[in-house]
Coordinates of C-alpha atoms in Angstrom, one line a residue:
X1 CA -0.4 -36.5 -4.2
X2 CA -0.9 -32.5 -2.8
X3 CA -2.6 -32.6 0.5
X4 CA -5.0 -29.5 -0.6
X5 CA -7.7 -30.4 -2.4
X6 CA -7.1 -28.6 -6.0
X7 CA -10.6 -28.1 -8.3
X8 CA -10.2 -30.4 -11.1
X9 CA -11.0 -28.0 -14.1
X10 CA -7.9 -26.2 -12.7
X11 CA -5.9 -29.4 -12.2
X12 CA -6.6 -30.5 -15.6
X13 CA -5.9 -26.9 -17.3
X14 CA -2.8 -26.3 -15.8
X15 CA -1.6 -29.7 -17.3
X16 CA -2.3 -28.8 -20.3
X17 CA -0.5 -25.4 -20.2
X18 CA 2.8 -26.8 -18.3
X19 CA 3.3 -30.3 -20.0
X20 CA 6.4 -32.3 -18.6
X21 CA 6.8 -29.0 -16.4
X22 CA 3.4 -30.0 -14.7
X23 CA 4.8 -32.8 -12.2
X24 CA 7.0 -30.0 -10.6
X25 CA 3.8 -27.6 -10.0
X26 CA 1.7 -29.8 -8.5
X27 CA 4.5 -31.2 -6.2
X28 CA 5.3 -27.5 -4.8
X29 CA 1.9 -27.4 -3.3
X30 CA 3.2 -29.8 -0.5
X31 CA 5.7 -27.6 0.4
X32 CA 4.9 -25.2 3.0
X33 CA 3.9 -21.2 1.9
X34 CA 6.9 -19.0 2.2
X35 CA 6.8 -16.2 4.6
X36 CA 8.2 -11.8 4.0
X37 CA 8.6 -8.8 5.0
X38 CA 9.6 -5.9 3.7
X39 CA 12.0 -3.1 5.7
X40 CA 10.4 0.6 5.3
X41 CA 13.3 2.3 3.7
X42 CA 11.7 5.4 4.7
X43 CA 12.7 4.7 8.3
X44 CA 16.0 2.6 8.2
X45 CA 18.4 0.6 5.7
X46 CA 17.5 -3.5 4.9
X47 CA 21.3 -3.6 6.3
X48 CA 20.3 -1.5 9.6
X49 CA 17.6 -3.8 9.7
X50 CA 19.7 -7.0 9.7
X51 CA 21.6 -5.4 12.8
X52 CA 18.5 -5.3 14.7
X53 CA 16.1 -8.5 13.9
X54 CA 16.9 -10.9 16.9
X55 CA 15.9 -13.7 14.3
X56 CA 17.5 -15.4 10.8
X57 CA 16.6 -13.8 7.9
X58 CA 17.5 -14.4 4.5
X59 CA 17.1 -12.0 1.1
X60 CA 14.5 -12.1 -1.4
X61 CA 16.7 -12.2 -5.0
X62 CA 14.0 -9.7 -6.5
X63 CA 13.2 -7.6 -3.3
X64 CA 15.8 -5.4 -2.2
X65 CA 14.1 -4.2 1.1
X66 CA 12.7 -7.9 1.0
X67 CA 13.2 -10.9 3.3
X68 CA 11.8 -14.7 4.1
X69 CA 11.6 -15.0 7.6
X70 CA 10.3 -18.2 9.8
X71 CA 6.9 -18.5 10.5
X72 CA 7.7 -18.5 14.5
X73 CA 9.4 -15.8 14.9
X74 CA 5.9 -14.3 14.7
X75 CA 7.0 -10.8 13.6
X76 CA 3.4 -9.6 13.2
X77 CA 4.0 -9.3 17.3
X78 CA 7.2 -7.9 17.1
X79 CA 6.6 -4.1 18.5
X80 CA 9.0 -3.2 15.2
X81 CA 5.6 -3.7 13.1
X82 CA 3.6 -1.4 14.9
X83 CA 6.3 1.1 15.0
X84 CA 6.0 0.3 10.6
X85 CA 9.3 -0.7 10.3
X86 CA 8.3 -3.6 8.2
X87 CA 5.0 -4.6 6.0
X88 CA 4.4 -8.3 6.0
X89 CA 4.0 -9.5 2.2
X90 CA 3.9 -12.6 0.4
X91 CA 7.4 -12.4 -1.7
X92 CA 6.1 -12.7 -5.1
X93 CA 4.4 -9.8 -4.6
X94 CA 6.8 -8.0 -4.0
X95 CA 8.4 -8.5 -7.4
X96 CA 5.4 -6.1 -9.1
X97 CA 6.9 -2.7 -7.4
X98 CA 10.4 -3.6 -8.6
X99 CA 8.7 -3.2 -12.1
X100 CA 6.3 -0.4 -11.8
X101 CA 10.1 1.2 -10.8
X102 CA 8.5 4.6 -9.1
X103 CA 10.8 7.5 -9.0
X104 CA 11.3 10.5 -6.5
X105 CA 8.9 13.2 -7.6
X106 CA 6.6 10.9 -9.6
X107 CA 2.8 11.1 -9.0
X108 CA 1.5 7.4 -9.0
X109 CA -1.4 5.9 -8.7
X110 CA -2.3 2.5 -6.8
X111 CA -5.8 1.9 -8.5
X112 CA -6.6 -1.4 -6.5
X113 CA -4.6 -1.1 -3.2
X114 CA -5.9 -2.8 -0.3
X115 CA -4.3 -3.9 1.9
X116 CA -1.6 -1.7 1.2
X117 CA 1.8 -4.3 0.4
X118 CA 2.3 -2.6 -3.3
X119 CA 1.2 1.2 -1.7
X120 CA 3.5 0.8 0.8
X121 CA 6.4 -0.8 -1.4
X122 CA 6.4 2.4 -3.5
X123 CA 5.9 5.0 -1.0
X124 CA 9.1 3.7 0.5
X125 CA 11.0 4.1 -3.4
X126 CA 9.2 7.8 -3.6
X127 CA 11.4 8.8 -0.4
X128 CA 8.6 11.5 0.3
X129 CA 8.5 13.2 -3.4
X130 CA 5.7 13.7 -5.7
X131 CA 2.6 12.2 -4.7
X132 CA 1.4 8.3 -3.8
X133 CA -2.5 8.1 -4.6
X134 CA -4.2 4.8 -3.0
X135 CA -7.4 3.8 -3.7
X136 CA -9.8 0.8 -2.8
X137 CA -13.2 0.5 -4.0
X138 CA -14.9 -1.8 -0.9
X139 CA -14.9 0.5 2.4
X140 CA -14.3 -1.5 4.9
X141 CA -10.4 -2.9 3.4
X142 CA -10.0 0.6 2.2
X143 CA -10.2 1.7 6.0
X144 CA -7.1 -1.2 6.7
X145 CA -5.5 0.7 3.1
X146 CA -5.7 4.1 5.1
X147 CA -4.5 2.3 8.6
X148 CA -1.3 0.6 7.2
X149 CA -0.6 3.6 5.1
X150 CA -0.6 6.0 8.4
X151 CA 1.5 3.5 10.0
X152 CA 4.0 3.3 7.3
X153 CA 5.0 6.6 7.9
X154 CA 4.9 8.5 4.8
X155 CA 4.0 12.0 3.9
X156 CA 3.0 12.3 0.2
X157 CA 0.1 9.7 0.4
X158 CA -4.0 10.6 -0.6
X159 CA -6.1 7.3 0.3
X160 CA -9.3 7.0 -1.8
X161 CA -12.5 4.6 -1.3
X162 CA -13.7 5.6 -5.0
X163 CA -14.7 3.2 -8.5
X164 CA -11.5 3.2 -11.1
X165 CA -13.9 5.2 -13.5
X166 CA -15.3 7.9 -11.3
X167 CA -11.5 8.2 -10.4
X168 CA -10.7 7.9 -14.0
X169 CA -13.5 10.9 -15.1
X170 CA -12.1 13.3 -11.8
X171 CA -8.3 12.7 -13.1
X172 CA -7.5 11.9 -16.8
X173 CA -4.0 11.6 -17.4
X174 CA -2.4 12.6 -14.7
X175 CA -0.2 9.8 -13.3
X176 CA 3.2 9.5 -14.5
X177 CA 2.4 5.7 -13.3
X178 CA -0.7 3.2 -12.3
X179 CA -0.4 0.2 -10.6
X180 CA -3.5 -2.7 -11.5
X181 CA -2.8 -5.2 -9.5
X182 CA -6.1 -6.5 -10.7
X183 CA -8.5 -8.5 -8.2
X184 CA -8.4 -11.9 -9.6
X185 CA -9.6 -15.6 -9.4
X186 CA -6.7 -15.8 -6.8
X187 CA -5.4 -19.5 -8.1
X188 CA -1.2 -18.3 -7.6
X189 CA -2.8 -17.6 -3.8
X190 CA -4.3 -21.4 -3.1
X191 CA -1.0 -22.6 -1.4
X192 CA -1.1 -19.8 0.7
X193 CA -4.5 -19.3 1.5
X194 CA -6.4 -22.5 0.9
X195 CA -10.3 -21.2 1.4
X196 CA -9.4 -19.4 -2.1
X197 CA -10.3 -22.9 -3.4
X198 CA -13.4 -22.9 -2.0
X199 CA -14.4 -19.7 -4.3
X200 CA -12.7 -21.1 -7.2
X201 CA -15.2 -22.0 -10.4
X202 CA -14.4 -21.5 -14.3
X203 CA -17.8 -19.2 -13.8
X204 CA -15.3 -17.0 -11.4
X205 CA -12.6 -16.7 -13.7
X206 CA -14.7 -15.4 -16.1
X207 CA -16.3 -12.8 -13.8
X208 CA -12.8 -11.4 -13.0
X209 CA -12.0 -11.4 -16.1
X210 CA -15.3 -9.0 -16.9
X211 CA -14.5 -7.1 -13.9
X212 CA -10.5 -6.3 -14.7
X213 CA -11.6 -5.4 -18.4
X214 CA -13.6 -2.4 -17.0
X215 CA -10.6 -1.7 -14.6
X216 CA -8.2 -2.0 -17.2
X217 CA -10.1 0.6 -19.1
X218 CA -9.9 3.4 -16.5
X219 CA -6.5 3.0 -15.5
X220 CA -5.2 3.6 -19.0
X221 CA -7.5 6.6 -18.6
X222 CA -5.6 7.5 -15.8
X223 CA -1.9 7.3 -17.3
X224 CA -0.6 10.2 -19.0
X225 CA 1.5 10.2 -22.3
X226 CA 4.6 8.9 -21.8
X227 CA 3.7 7.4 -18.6
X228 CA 3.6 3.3 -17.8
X229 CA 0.8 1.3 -16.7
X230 CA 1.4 -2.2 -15.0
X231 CA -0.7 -4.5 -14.8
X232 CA -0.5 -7.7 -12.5
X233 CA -2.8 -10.8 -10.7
X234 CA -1.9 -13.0 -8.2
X235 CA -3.7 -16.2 -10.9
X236 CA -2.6 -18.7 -13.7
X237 CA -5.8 -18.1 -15.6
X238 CA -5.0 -17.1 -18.8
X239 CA -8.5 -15.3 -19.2
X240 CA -7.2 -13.3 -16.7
X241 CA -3.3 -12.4 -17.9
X242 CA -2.0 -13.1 -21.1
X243 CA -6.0 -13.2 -22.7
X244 CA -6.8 -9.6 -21.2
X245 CA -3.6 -8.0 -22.1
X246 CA -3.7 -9.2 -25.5
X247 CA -7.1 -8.1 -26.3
X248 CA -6.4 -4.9 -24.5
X249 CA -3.2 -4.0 -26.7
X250 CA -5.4 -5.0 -30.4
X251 CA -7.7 -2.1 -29.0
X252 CA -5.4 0.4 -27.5
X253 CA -2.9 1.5 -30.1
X254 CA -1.3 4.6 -27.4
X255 CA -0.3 1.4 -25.3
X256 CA 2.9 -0.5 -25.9
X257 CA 4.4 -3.8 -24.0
X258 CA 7.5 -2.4 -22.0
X259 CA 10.6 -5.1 -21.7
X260 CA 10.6 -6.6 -17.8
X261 CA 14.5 -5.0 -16.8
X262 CA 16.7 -7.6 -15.2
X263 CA 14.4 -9.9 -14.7
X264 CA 15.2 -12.6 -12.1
X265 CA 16.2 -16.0 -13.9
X266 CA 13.8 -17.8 -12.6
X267 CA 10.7 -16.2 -13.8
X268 CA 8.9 -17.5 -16.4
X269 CA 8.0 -15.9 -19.8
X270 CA 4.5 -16.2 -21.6
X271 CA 4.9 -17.7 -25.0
X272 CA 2.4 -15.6 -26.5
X273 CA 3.4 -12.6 -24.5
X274 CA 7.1 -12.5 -24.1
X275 CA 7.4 -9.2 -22.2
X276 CA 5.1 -10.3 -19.3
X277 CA 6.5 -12.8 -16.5
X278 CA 5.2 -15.5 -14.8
X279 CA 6.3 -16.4 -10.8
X280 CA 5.4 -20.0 -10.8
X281 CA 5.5 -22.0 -7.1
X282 CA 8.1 -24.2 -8.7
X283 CA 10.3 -22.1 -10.0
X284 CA 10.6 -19.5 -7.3
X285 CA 10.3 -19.4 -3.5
X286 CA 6.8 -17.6 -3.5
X287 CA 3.8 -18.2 -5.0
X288 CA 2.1 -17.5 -8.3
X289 CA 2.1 -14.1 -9.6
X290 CA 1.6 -12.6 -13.4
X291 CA 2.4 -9.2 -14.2
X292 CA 3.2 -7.2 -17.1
X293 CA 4.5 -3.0 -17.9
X294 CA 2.6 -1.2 -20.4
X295 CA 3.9 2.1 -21.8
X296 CA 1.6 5.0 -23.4
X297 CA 3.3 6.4 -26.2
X298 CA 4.1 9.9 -25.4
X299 CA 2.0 12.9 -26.7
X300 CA 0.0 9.7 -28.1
X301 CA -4.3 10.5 -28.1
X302 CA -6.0 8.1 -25.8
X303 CA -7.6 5.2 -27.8
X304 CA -11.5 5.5 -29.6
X305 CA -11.9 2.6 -26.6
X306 CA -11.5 4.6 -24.0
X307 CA -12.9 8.0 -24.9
X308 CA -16.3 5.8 -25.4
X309 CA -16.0 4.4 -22.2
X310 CA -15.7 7.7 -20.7
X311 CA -17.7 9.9 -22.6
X312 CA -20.7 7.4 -21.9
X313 CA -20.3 7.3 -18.4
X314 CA -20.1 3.6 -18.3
X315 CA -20.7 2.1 -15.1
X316 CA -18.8 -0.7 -13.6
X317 CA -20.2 -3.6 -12.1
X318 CA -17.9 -2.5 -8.9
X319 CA -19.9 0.6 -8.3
X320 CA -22.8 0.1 -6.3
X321 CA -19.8 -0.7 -4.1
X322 CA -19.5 3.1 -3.1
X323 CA -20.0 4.7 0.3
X324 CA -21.9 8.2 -0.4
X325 CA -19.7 10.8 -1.5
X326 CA -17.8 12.6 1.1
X327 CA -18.6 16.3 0.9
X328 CA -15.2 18.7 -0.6
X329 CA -12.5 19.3 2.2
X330 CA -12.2 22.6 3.3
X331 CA -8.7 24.3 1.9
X332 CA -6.2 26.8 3.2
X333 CA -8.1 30.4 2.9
X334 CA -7.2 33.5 5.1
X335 CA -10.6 32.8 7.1
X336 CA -9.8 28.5 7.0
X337 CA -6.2 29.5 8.3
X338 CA -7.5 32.2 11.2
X339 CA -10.3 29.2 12.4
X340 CA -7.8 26.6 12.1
X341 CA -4.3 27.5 12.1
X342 CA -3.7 28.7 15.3
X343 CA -3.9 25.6 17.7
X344 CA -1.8 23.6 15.0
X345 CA 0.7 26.4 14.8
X346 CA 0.3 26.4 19.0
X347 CA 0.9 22.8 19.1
X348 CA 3.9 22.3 16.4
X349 CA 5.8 25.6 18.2
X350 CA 5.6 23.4 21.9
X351 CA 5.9 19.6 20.4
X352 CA 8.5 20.0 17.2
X353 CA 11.8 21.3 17.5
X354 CA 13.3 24.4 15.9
X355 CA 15.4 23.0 13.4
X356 CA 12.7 20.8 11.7
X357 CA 9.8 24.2 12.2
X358 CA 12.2 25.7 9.8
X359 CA 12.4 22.8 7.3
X360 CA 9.1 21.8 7.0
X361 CA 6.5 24.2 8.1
X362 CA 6.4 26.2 4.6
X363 CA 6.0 23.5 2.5
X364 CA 3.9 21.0 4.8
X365 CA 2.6 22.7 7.8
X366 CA 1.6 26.4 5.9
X367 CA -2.0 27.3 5.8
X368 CA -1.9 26.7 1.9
X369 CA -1.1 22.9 2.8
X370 CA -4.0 22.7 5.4
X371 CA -6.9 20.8 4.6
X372 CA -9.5 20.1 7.1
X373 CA -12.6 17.1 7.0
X374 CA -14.7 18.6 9.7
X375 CA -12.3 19.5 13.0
X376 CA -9.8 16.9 11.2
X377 CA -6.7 18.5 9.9
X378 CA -4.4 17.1 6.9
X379 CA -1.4 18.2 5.5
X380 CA -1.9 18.0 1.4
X381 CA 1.0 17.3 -1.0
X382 CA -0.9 18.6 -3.8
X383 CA -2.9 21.4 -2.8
X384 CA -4.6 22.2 -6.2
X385 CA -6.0 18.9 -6.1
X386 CA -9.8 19.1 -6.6
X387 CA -11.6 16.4 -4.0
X388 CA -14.8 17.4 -4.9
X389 CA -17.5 14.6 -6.3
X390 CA -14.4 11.7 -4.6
X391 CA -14.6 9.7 -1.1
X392 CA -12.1 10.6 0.4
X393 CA -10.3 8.9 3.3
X394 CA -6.6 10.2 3.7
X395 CA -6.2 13.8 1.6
X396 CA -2.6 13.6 2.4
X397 CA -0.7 13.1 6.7
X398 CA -3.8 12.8 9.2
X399 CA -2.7 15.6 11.6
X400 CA -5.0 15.7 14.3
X401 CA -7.9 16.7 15.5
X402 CA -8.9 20.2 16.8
X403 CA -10.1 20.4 19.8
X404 CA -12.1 23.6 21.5
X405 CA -9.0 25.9 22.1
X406 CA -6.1 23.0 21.6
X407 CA -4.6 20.3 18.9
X408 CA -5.0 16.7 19.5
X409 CA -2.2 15.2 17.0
X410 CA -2.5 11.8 15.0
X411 CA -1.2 8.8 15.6
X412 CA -0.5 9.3 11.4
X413 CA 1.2 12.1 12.7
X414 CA 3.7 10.2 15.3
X415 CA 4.8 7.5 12.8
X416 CA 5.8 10.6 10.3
X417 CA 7.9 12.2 12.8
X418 CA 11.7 11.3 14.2
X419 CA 13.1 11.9 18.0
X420 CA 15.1 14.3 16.3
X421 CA 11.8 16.5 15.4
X422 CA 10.6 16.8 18.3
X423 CA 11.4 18.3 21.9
X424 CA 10.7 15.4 24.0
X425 CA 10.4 11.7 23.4
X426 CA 10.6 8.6 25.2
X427 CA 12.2 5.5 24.3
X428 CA 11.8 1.7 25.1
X429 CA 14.1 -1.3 24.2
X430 CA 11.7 -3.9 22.8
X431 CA 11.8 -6.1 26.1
X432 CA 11.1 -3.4 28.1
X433 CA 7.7 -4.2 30.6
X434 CA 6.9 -0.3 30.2
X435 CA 6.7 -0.6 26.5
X436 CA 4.4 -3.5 27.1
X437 CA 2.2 -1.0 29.5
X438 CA 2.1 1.6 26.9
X439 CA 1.0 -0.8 23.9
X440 CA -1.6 -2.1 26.5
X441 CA -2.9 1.6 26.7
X442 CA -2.3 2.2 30.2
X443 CA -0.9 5.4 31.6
X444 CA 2.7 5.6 32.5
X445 CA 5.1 7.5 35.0
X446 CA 7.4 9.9 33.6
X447 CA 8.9 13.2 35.1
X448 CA 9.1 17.2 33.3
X449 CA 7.4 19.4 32.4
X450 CA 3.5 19.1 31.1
X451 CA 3.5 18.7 27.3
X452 CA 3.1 16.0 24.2
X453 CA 5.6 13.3 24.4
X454 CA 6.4 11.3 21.3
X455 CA 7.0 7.1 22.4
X456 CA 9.2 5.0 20.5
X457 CA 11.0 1.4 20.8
X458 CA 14.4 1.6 19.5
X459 CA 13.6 5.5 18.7
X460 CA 11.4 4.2 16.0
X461 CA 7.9 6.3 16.4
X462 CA 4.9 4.3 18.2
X463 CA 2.3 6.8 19.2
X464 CA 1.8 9.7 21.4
X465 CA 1.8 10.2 25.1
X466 CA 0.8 13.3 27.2
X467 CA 3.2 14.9 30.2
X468 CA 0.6 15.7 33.1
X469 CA 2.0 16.3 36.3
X470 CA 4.4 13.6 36.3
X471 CA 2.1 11.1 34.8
X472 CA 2.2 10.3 30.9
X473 CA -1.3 9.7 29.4
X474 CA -1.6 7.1 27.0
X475 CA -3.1 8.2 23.5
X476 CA -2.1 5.4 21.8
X477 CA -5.2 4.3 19.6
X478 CA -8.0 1.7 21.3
X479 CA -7.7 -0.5 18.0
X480 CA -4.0 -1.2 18.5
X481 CA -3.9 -1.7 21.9
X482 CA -2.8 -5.3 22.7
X483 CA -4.7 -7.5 25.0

């Protein structure tokens, strides 16, 4: 007998769906959850990695960057996670970006994001090319979104706290690829996180599956012609897979199931849907995930379905969700670039070396590039983008701030960077007390001359420091600090 307490109407369903296979399920939900993390490729190989862990790790068979590690080696307090160097993710879900298979150059879209385990997976696979859009409709875990996205390091990333059809209405068509990795009934999650049961109800399921059908609808909106749409849950509900994509396909004609390449042996395929895969508990070492690749036919018009859903204006139950609209960022404009431009220009010519000045200021750090919230400065990948009428958290790397007559660069900024870029850093082993003293926040001794200092463990980025008179000032961020 499982020691959680499973809800009966699932018990009983999932039964019925697995027959003889049944015994096994239930019996994996004594076995403890299985604990990953995933290596940011942006910042060092999953081989350089292995070098460096202090603890045993072993690979994830569908994860390339991917790992299972023991719960007490308590990497989540491992310095090497707040330098990013790793995203803590449940392994099954790590299997959806493997799919979705983003390409240097691509523009994607991460329609449901939060808290950033899929963003970050394919910002690592778009090695700084093309564009990474991010979005999360409830503000306060679209704040985390924008958090682990600046600490992951990468350049090409917008973060959005926006519905999927106001972003569908601003952006028709123009991702090569969306991500829906759907907010769900959660039932592939109850191993893992057991108050999930406690939310559980057939009522539920059917609400999700309500909610994801309005989802669904603007993310095929949001996929050009040619482009591939995947969608994925972390349930067994078949309301909420094999149901939805089903009814979804009889009404979109553009939209055709794409094969699952390679898939690992192990996963399970849908008898009425043999192109999606299942991860089941007891088949895998993870837990239960569904997903699925859909590909719109290219030049193909967009279905009757979904011009009537735009065209109307229809508004998802998920919208009274929305913050107020932020107002439209300033952009790079000879008067913008003469109020603006000099104390960044100041700051990168003292803080980054030569060598990386030349690389990257023309295509990243140019007035064209600049976009500015207020006094805070961002580094757009996509200039021409129009923000106006979208909330707007990350409109591309969080410089800094300006500051009457000086820059005060982002800790966004830090994680970004390399000791290579910049003319002075400092480094710590990860047993070192005066790391400790900087992650506490607390000011540190450190001779030459006055200017901003770039801290790292390992030279792996942290945060920022300022050279005063022989005295480094911590700017690493309150929030992070530990205690």
């Amino acid at each position: 007998m499982v020691s959680l307490k499973l809800p009966q109407d699932f018990i009983n369903r999932m039964e019925k769906d697995l027959k003889e296979d049944f015994p096994s399920f239930i019996a994996s939900y004594n076995s403890p959850r299985l604990n990953g993390l995933r290596v940011n490729s942006l910042k060092l190989s999953p081989e350089e990695f292995c070098k460096r862990w202090p603890f045993e790790l072993e690979p994830i068979p569908w994860a390339k960057e991917g790992f299972y590690y023991h719960y007490t080696t308590h990497p989540g307090q491992h310095p090497y996670h707040a330098a990013g160097i790793y995203y803590l993710q449940e392994p099954s879900a790590m299997a959806v970006v493997h799919y979705l298979d983003p390409q240097p150059g691509e523009h994607i879209l991460d329609l449901a994001a939060a808290p950033g385990g899929k963003s970050t997976g394919i910002a690592a696979r778009l090695k700084g090319e093309g564009l990474l859009w991010s979005n999360e409709i409830h503000p306060g875990r679209a704040r985390t979104l924008a958090q682990n996205m600046d600490r992951w390091g990468a350049i090409n990333v917008i973060v959005s706290n926006e519905s999927p059809d106001q972003l569908a209405k601003h952006l028709p068509g123009f991702f090569d690829k969306v991500l829906l990795d759907a907010p769900c009934s959660g039932e592939g999650m109850f191993r893992k996180d057991p108050d999930v049961i406690d939310e559980w109800s057939l009522a539920h399921i059917e609400s999700c599956a309500r909610r994801q059908t309005l989802i669904l609808e603007s993310a095929a909106a949001l996929v050009k012609p040619g482009g591939r749409l995947v969608y994925s849950t972390c349930t067994f509900a078949p309301e909420e897979n094999e149901e939805m994509i089903l009814r979804f396909l009889e009404s979109h004609s553009e939209f055709k199931a794409l094969p699952i390449p390679d898939p690992a042996p192990d996963f399970v395929h849908p008898s009425r849907l043999t192109d999606a895969v299942w991860l089941y508990p007891h088949h895998i070492r993870g837990e239960g995930h569904f997903m699925i690749a859909l590909i719109r036919t290219e030049d193909a018009p967009a279905s009757e379905h979904t011009v009537a859903y735009l065209l109307q204006g229809k508004n998802s139950s998920t919208k009274k969700n929305c913050k107020k609209r932020a107002s439209a960022p300033s952009k790079g404009s000879s008067r913008f670039a003469s109020a603006v431009y000099p104390e960044l220009n100041t700051f990168l010519t003292e803080t980054l070396s030569l060598e990386v000045r030349k690389l990257i200021e023309p295509s990243r750090f140019s007035p064209e590039h600049i976009l500015a919230f207020g006094d805070h400065l961002y580094s757009n990948p996509i200039p021409e983008l129009d923000f106006r009428g979208l909330t707007i958290l990350r409109p591309g790397l969080y410089l800094g701030e300006k500051k009457p007559g000086r820059f005060q660069p982002s800790q966004a900024l830090a994680l970004a960077l390399t000791p290579d870029s910049v003319t002075s850093y400092l480094t710590f082993s990860p047993s070192d007390a005066q790391l400790e003293h900087y992650l506490r926040g607390e000011a540190l001794p450190n001779e030459g001359p006055n200017s901003w200092v770039l801290v790292t463990v390992d030279e792996f980025p942290l945060g920022w420091g300022k050279r005063v008179n022989g005295l480094l000032k911590n700017h690493y961020p309150k929030e992070f600090r530990i205690h």
